[in-house]
mmCIF file of C-alpha atoms in Angstrom:
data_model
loop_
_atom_site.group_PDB
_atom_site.id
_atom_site.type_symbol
_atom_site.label_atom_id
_atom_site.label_comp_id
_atom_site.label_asym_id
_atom_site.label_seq_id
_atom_site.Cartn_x
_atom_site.Cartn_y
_atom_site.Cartn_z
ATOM 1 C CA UNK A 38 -17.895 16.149 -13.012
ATOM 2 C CA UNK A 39 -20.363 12.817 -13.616
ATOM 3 C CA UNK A 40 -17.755 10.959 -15.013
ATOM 4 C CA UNK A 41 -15.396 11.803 -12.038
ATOM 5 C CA UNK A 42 -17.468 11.567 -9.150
ATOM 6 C CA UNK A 43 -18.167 7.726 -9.042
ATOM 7 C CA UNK A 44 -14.563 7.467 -9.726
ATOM 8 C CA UNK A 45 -13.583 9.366 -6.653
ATOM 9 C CA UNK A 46 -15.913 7.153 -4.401
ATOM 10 C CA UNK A 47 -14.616 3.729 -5.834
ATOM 11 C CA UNK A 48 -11.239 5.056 -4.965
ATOM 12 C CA UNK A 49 -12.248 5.952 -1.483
ATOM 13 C CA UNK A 50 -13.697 2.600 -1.281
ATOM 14 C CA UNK A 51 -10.839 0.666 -2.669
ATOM 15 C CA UNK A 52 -8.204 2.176 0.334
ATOM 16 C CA UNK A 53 -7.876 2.194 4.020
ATOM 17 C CA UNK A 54 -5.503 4.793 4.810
ATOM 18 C CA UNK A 55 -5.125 7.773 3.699
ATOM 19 C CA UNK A 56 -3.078 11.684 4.066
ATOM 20 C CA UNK A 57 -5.456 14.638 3.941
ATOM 21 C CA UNK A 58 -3.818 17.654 3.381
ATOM 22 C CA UNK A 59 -4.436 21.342 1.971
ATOM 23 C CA UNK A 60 -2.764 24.866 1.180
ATOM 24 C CA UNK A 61 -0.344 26.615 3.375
ATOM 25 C CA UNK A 62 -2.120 30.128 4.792
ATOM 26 C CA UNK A 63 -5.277 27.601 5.240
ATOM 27 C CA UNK A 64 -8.489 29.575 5.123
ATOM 28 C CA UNK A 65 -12.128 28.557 6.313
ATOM 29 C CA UNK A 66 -12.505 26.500 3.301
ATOM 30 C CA UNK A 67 -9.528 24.537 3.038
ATOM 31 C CA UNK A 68 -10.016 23.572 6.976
ATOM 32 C CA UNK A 69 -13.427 22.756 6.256
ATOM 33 C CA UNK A 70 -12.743 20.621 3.267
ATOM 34 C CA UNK A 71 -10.137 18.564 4.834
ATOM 35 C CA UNK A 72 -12.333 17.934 8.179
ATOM 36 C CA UNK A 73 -15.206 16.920 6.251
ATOM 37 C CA UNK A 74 -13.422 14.533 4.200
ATOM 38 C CA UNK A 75 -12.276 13.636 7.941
ATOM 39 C CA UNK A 76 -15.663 13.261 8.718
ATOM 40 C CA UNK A 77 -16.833 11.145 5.934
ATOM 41 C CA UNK A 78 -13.749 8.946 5.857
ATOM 42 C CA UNK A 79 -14.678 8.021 9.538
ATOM 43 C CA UNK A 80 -18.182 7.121 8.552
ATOM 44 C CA UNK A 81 -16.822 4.785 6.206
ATOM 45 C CA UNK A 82 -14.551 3.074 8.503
ATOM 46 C CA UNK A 83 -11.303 4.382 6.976
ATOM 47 C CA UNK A 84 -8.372 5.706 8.309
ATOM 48 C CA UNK A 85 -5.989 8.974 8.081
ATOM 49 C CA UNK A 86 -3.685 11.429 9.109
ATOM 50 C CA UNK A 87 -4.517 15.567 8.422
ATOM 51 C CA UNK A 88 -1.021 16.881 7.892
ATOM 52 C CA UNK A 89 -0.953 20.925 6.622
ATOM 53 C CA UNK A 90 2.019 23.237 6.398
ATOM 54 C CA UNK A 91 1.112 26.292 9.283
ATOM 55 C CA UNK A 92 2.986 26.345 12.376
ATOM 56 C CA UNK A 93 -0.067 27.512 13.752
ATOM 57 C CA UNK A 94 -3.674 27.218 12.637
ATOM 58 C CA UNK A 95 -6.214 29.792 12.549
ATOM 59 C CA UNK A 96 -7.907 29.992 15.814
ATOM 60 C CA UNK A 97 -11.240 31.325 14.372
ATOM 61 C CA UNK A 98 -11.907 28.409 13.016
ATOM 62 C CA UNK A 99 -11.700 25.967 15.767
ATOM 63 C CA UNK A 100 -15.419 25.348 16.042
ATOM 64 C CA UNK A 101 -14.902 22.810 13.520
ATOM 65 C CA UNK A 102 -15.928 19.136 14.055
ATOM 66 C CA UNK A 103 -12.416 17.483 13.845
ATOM 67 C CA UNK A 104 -10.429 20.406 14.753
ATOM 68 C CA UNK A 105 -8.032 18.820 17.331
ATOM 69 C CA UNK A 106 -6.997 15.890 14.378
ATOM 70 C CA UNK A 107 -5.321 18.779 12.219
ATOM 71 C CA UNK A 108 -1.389 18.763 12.887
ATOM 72 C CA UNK A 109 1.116 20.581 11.800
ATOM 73 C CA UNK A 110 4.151 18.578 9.566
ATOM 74 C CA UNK A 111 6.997 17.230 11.434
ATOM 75 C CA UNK A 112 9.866 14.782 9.958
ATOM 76 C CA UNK A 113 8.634 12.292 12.176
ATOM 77 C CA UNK A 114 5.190 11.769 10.679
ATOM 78 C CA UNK A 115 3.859 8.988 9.100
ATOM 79 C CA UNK A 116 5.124 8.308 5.609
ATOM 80 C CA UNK A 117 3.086 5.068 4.782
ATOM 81 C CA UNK A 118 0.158 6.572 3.348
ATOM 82 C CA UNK A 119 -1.428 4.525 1.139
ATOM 83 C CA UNK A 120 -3.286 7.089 -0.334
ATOM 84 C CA UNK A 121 -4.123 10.703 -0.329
ATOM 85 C CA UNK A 122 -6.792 13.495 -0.577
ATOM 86 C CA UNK A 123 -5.687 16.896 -1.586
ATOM 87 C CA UNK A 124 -7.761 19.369 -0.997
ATOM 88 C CA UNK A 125 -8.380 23.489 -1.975
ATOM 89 C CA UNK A 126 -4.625 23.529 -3.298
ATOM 90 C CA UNK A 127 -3.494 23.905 -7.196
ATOM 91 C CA UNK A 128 -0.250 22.916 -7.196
ATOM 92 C CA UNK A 129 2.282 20.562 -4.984
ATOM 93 C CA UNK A 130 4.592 23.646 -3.948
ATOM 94 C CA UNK A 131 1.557 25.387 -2.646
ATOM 95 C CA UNK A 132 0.956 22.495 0.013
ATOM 96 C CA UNK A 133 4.332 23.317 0.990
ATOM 97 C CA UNK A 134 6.014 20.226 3.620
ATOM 98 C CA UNK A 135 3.122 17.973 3.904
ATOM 99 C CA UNK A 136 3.906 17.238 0.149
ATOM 100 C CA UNK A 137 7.126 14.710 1.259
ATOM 101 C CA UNK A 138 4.020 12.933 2.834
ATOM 102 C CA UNK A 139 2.263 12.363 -0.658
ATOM 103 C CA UNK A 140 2.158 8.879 -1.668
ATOM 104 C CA UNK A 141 2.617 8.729 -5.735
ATOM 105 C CA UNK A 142 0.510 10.371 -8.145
ATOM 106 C CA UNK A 143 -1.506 7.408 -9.089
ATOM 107 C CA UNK A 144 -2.927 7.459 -5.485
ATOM 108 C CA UNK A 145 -3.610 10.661 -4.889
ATOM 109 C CA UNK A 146 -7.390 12.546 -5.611
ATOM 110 C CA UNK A 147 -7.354 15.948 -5.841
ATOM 111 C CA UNK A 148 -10.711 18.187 -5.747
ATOM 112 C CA UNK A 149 -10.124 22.332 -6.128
ATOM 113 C CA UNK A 150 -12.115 25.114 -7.055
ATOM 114 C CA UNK A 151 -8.984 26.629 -8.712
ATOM 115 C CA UNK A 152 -7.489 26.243 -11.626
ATOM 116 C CA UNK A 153 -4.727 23.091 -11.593
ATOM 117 C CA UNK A 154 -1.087 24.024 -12.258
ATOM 118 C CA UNK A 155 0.553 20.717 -12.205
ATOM 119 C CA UNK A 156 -0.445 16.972 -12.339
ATOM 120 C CA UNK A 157 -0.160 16.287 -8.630
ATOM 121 C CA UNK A 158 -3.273 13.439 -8.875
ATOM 122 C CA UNK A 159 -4.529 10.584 -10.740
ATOM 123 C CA UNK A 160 -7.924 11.613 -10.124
ATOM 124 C CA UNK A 161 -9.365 15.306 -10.277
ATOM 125 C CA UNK A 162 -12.460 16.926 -9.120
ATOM 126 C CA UNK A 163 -11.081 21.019 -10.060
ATOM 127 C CA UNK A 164 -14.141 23.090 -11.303
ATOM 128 C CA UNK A 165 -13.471 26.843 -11.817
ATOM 129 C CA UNK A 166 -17.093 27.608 -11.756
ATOM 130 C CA UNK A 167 -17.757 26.194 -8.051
ATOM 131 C CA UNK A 168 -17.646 28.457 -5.072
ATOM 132 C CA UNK A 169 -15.416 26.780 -2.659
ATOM 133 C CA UNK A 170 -14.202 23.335 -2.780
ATOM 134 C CA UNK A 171 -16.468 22.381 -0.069
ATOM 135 C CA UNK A 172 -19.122 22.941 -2.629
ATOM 136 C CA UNK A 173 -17.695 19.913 -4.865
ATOM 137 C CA UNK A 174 -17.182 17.974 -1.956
ATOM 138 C CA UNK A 175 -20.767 17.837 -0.971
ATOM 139 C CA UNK A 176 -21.208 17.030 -5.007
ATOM 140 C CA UNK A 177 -19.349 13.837 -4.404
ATOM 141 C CA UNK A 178 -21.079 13.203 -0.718
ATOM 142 C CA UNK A 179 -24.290 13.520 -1.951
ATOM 143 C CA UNK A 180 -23.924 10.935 -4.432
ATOM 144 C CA UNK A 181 -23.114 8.467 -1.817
ATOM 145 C CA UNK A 182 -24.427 6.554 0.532
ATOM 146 C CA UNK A 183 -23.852 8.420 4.250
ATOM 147 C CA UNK A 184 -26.106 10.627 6.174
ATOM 148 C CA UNK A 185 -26.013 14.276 6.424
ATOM 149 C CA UNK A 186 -25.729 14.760 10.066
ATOM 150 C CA UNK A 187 -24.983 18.143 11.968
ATOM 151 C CA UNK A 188 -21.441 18.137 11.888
ATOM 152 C CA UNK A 189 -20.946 17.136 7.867
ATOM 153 C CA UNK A 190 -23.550 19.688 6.816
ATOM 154 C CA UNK A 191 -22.113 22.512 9.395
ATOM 155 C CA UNK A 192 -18.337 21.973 7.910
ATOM 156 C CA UNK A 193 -19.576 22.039 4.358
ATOM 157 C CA UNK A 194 -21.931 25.158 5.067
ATOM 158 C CA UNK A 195 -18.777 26.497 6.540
ATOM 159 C CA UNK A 196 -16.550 26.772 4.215
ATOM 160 C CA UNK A 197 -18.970 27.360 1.207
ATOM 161 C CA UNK A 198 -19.455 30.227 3.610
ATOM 162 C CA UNK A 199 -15.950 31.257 4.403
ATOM 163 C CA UNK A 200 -14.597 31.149 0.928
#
């Protein structure tokens, strides 16, 4: 994880634009991950585009900082990602249509708390031993140089809680 995290953060620093996305059937911590990647993409001054698979998302969890950015995947999104985040999700088929959104491999980062099936990313953050993926995100924000305000420290206590 040492040797990874400064890698993750160059990368971040290095592009502008990016596709979050998670696993279809999102749960507490895949919204949470994405938003607070959201969130700290924002305080960097970077741009993106949260794209998951659900026709509908999970209600219960619209207390979330960010909510109202999350869309569902349409054939008329935005395909010029430059890069992309992957979050909670093992494997491409599991992210289900937001996938035709990645950009190639060698731009993609992909931080899980499951075990990886497939090579979707150049650069992974997957520990089996971590609670939720939230959990590794805050590994990588805390290693960084933004402020924990309320709404980054409620999404990451969410979904370390939810998960």
């Amino acid at each position: 994880m040492e040797k990874v995290i400064p890698e993750i953060l160059e990368f971040i620093s290095t592009h502008d634009n990016y596709l979050l996305t998670t696993h279809q059937n999102a749960d507490g911590d895949a919204y949470a991950s994405i938003l607070a990647v959201a969130n700290f993409l924002e305080k960097k001054g970077k741009e993106y585009q949260i794209v998951i698979h659900d026709e509908k998302k999970d209600s219960k969890y619209e207390f979330l900082w960010g909510w109202e950015k999350i869309r569902k995947f349409s054939n008329e999104g935005r395909e010029d990602n430059e890069a992309a985040i992957i979050l909670d999700v093992p494997s491409k088929s599991r992210i289900g249509d937001p996938a035709k959104l990645l950009p190639p491999v060698d731009r993609c980062i992909k931080i899980d708390h499951h075990p990886g099936e497939e090579n979707i990313s150049k650069i992974n953050l997957v520990d089996t031993s971590a609670s939720s993926t939230c959990q590794l995100i805050y590994e990588v924000f805390s290693r960084s140089d933004i402020k924990f305000d309320f709404n980054l420290s409620n999404l990451l206590f969410s979904g370390i809680m939810y998960d």
